Amino acid sequence: MKASILRSVRSAVSRSSSSNRLLSRSFATESVPERKVAVLGAAGGIGQPLALLMKLNPLVSKLALYDIAGTPGVAADVGHVNTRSEVTGYVGEEQLGKALEGSDVVIIPAGVPRKPGMTRDDLFNINAGIVKSLCTAIAKYCPNALINMISNPVNSTVPIAAEVFKKAGTYDEKKLFGVTTLDVVRAKTFYAGKANVPVAEVNVPVIGGHAGITILPLFSQATPRANLSDDTIVALTKRTQDGGTEVVEAKAGKGSATLSMAYAGALFADACLKGLNGVPDVVECSFVQSTITELPFFASKVKLGKNGVESVLDLGPLSDFEKEGLEKLKPELKASIEKGIQFANAN
Ligand SMILES: NC(=O)c1ccc[n+]([C@@H]2O[C@H](COP(=O)([O-])OP(=O)(O)OC[C@H]3O[C@@H](n4cnc5c(N)ncnc54)[C@H](O)[C@@H]3O)[C@@H](O)[C@H]2O)c1
Ligand SMILES: O=C(O)C[C@H](O)C(=O)O
C-alpha cells in the first residue's frame, strides 16, 4: 500500500516537476497525500499571484489564505479555479489559528515592500514585528510546519523566527527556510541571456543571504558551461545582487517584485512539498541554519526531505572573485542576523 502511494506521488510529482508544468497541470491526484498550505499576507502583491500558483499545484489539497484584510475576495476568486485544492479565506487575527491549524507548509509574504531609495533593512522596523507575531501563532497552531519566509529583510526575519520558535520550545532548524529562490531565478535568466544558452537548462547556485552584496551567485559553477569574460561575470553578479532594486526602481514607488517572487515562492514551496512527500534528490538554494561558514544562518544548496532540510550541501569550488565576495558579505550578513536575534529577545 505504502509503496503504491509513493509510486503515485513520484509519478504525479515528476509530471509536475518542471517550472512550466507547475503552472499548467491541473489533473486529479487522489493518491497524492493530503497537504495543507497556508499563505500569510495572501491579499498582497505577492500573496495573490502566489495563491493562484499554489492553487495550480496538484500536491496541495487545502489552501488557506490569510491576511489582515481582503482575503475573502481573493479566496472566492482563486477558489473557482478547477484544481484539486479546497480554498478558504481567513481575515483578521482572530482567524489566524484556524488558517494555520494542520498546515504542512506556511508561506509568509506578509509585510511592507520597499520604495525607491530604501534598503531591505529599512523595512525591519515594521516587518520584524509582523513576522514575530505570525511566528508566535505558528508555534501555537502548527509547530511542525515547514516555514517559507519571504518577508524582508530575510537576513533578519529568519533569525527572528528561529528565536520565537526557540522561546516557544518548538524550534526545529530543519523546518525554517528563508526564500532566496528569486535570486536563483534571476541569476539563471541573466546568465542564459549572456551565455546564449536555453534558460530552461540553466543552473546557478546562489549563496550567502538576500540583500545587496550578501547575494552571491556562483557563476563559476553555472551550467551549461560558457566561456564568459571576467567583466561579464562581474556585471552578471552585480545585476543579480541589484535585481530587487531594478524592479523597485522600475515600479517607481508602487512596490517591489511581486510576479517573479510569486513564481519563485511557488517553485520553492513545490520543492518543500516534494521533499515532504518523499521525492528523492530535491535540491534548492535557501537561507537556513548552517555550519558551512562561521555564520549561524547562510544560503546555500539544501537537500529537502520528509522532515524539511535533509542536508546542507557544501559550497563546492569557488573562483577567486567568489572567494573575495564571500569574505566581503560576511560582516553585513552577520550584523543582519544579530539584529534579528536581538529584536526577538528584546521585544
Ligand atoms: N524574499 C524575497 O525574495 C522577496 C521578494 C519580493 C518581496 N519580498 C518581501 O515580501 C513582502 C511582501 O511584499 P508585497 O509586495 O507582497 O507587499 P504588499 O504590501 O503588496 O503585501 C503585503 C501583504 O501583507 C499583509 N499584511 C500586513 N501585515 C500583516 C499581518 N500581520 N498578517 C498578515 N498579513 C499582513 C498586507 O495586508 C498585504 O496584503 C515585503 O516585505 C517584500 O520586501 C521578498
Ligand atoms: O528588492 C526587494 O525589496 C524585494 C525582494 O527582496 C527582491 O529581491 O525583489
Coordinates of N, CA and C and ligand atoms in Angstrom, one line a residue, residues 39-49 66-71 90 92-93 96 108-114 119-120 123 126-127 129-131 133-134 149-154 157 178-183 186 210 215 244 248 251 254-262 264-265, ligand 1:
V39 N -0.9 30.6 3.2 CA -0.2 31.8 2.8 C -0.6 32.9 3.7
L40 N 0.4 33.5 4.4 CA 0.1 34.7 5.3 C 0.5 36.0 4.6
G41 N -0.5 36.8 4.4 CA -0.2 38.0 3.5 C -0.8 37.8 2.1
A42 N -1.8 36.9 2.1 CA -2.3 36.4 0.8 C -3.0 37.4 -0.1
A43 N -3.4 38.6 0.5 CA -4.1 39.5 -0.3 C -3.2 40.6 -0.9
G44 N -1.9 40.4 -0.7 CA -0.9 41.4 -1.1 C -0.4 41.2 -2.6
G45 N 0.6 42.0 -2.9 CA 1.1 41.9 -4.3 C 1.7 40.6 -4.6
I46 N 2.5 40.0 -3.7 CA 3.0 38.6 -3.9 C 1.9 37.6 -3.6
G47 N 1.2 37.9 -2.5 CA 0.2 36.9 -2.0 C -0.8 36.4 -3.0
Q48 N -1.3 37.4 -3.8 CA -2.4 37.0 -4.7 C -1.9 36.1 -5.8
P49 N -0.9 36.5 -6.6 CA -0.4 35.5 -7.6 C 0.2 34.2 -7.0
Y66 N -4.6 33.8 4.3 CA -4.8 34.6 5.5 C -4.2 36.0 5.2
D67 N -4.9 37.1 5.6 CA -4.4 38.4 5.6 C -5.2 39.2 6.6
I68 N -4.7 40.5 6.9 CA -5.5 41.3 7.8 C -6.7 41.9 7.2
A69 N -6.7 41.9 5.8 CA -7.9 42.4 5.1 C -7.9 41.8 3.7
G70 N -9.0 41.6 3.1 CA -9.1 41.3 1.7 C -9.1 39.9 1.3
T71 N -8.9 39.0 2.2 CA -8.8 37.6 1.8 C -10.1 36.9 1.4
Y90 N -9.2 33.5 5.3 CA -9.2 33.9 6.7 C -8.8 35.3 6.8
G92 N -8.1 38.7 9.6 CA -8.1 39.2 10.9 C -7.5 38.2 11.9
E93 N -6.8 38.7 12.9 CA -6.0 37.9 13.9 C -6.8 36.8 14.5
L96 N -6.6 33.7 12.5 CA -5.2 33.2 12.2 C -5.0 31.7 12.6
I108 N 5.2 32.9 4.0 CA 5.0 34.2 4.6 C 5.4 35.4 3.8
P109 N 4.5 35.9 3.0 CA 4.9 37.2 2.3 C 4.2 38.4 2.9
A110 N 4.0 38.4 4.2 CA 3.3 39.5 4.9 C 4.3 40.5 5.3
G111 N 3.9 41.8 5.0 CA 4.8 42.9 5.4 C 4.9 43.9 4.3
V112 N 5.6 45.0 4.6 CA 5.7 46.1 3.7 C 6.8 45.9 2.7
P113 N 6.6 46.3 1.4 CA 7.7 46.3 0.5 C 8.5 47.6 0.4
R114 N 9.6 47.5 -0.3 CA 10.5 48.7 -0.5 C 9.9 49.7 -1.5
T119 N 16.6 50.5 1.5 CA 17.3 49.1 1.5 C 16.2 48.2 2.1
R120 N 16.5 46.9 2.0 CA 15.6 45.9 2.6 C 15.6 46.1 4.2
L123 N 13.0 48.1 6.0 CA 11.7 47.5 6.3 C 11.7 46.9 7.7
I126 N 9.0 47.7 10.7 CA 7.6 47.3 10.5 C 7.6 45.8 10.4
N127 N 8.4 45.2 9.6 CA 8.2 43.8 9.3 C 8.7 42.8 10.4
G129 N 8.2 43.1 13.5 CA 7.0 42.9 14.5 C 6.0 42.0 13.8
I130 N 5.7 42.2 12.5 CA 4.7 41.3 11.8 C 5.1 39.9 11.9
V131 N 6.4 39.7 11.5 CA 6.9 38.3 11.5 C 6.9 37.6 12.9
S133 N 4.9 38.3 15.4 CA 3.6 37.9 15.8 C 3.0 36.7 15.0
L134 N 3.3 36.6 13.7 CA 2.9 35.5 12.9 C 3.6 34.2 13.4
M149 N 9.9 31.7 4.6 CA 9.9 33.1 4.9 C 10.3 34.0 3.7
I150 N 9.3 34.8 3.3 CA 9.6 35.7 2.1 C 9.8 37.1 2.6
S151 N 9.1 37.5 3.7 CA 9.1 38.9 4.2 C 10.5 39.4 4.5
N152 N 10.8 40.6 4.0 CA 12.1 41.2 4.1 C 12.3 42.0 5.4
P153 N 13.5 42.2 5.9 CA 14.7 41.7 5.4 C 14.9 40.2 5.8
V154 N 15.0 39.3 4.8 CA 15.1 37.9 5.1 C 16.3 37.6 6.0
T157 N 14.7 38.4 9.3 CA 13.4 37.8 9.6 C 13.5 36.3 9.9
G178 N 14.6 30.6 4.7 CA 14.4 31.9 4.0 C 14.4 31.7 2.5
V179 N 13.4 32.3 1.9 CA 13.2 32.0 0.5 C 14.1 32.9 -0.4
T180 N 15.1 32.3 -0.9 CA 16.1 33.1 -1.8 C 16.0 32.6 -3.2
T181 N 14.9 31.9 -3.6 CA 14.7 31.4 -4.9 C 14.7 32.4 -6.0
L182 N 14.2 33.6 -5.6 CA 14.2 34.7 -6.7 C 15.6 35.1 -7.1
D183 N 16.6 35.0 -6.2 CA 17.9 35.3 -6.6 C 18.4 34.2 -7.6
R186 N 16.7 34.9 -11.0 CA 17.3 36.0 -11.7 C 18.6 35.6 -12.3
H210 N 20.1 37.4 1.4 CA 19.2 38.0 0.4 C 19.1 39.5 0.6
I215 N 24.1 38.7 -1.5 CA 23.6 37.7 -2.5 C 24.8 37.4 -3.4
G244 N 16.5 43.1 -7.2 CA 15.4 43.6 -6.5 C 15.2 45.1 -6.7
V248 N 12.3 47.5 -8.0 CA 11.7 48.6 -7.2 C 11.8 50.0 -8.0
K251 N 9.3 50.1 -10.8 CA 7.9 50.2 -10.3 C 7.6 51.6 -9.7
K254 N 5.6 51.9 -6.6 CA 4.4 51.0 -6.5 C 4.8 49.6 -6.0
G255 N 5.9 49.5 -5.2 CA 6.3 48.3 -4.6 C 7.5 47.6 -5.2
S256 N 7.7 46.3 -4.9 CA 8.8 45.6 -5.3 C 8.4 44.4 -6.1
A257 N 9.3 43.5 -6.4 CA 8.9 42.3 -7.2 C 7.8 41.5 -6.6
T258 N 6.7 41.3 -7.4 CA 5.6 40.5 -6.9 C 5.4 39.3 -7.8
L259 N 5.4 39.5 -9.1 CA 5.0 38.4 -10.0 C 6.2 37.3 -10.1
S260 N 7.4 37.9 -10.3 CA 8.6 36.9 -10.3 C 8.7 36.3 -8.9
M261 N 8.4 37.0 -7.8 CA 8.5 36.5 -6.5 C 7.5 35.4 -6.3
A262 N 6.3 35.6 -6.8 CA 5.2 34.6 -6.6 C 5.7 33.3 -7.3
A264 N 8.8 32.4 -7.9 CA 9.9 31.8 -7.2 C 9.4 31.2 -5.9
G265 N 8.4 31.8 -5.2 CA 7.8 31.3 -4.0 C 7.1 30.0 -4.3
Ligands
LIG1 N1 12.3 37.0 -0.3 C1 12.2 37.7 -1.5 O1 12.9 37.4 -2.4 C2 11.2 38.8 -1.6 C3 10.9 39.2 -2.9 C4 9.9 40.2 -3.1 C5 9.4 40.8 -1.9 N2 9.7 40.3 -0.7 C6 9.1 40.9 0.5 O2 7.8 40.4 0.6 C7 7.0 41.3 1.5 C8 5.6 41.5 0.8 O3 5.7 42.1 -0.4 P1 4.4 42.5 -1.3 O4 4.9 43.2 -2.5 O5 3.5 41.3 -1.4 O6 3.8 43.6 -0.3 P2 2.2 44.1 -0.2 O7 2.2 45.3 0.6 O8 1.7 44.1 -1.6 O9 1.5 42.9 0.5 C9 1.8 42.6 1.8 C10 0.6 42.0 2.5 O10 0.9 41.7 3.8 C11 -0.3 41.9 4.5 N3 0.0 42.0 6.0 C12 0.5 43.1 6.7 N4 0.6 42.8 8.0 C13 0.1 41.5 8.1 C14 -0.1 40.6 9.2 N5 0.2 41.0 10.4 N6 -0.6 39.4 8.9 C15 -0.9 39.0 7.7 N7 -0.7 39.8 6.6 C16 -0.3 41.0 6.8 C17 -0.9 43.2 4.0 O11 -2.2 43.4 4.3 C18 -0.7 43.0 2.5 O12 -1.8 42.3 1.9 C19 7.8 42.5 1.6 O13 8.5 42.5 2.8 C20 8.9 42.4 0.5 O14 10.0 43.1 0.8 C21 10.6 39.4 -0.5

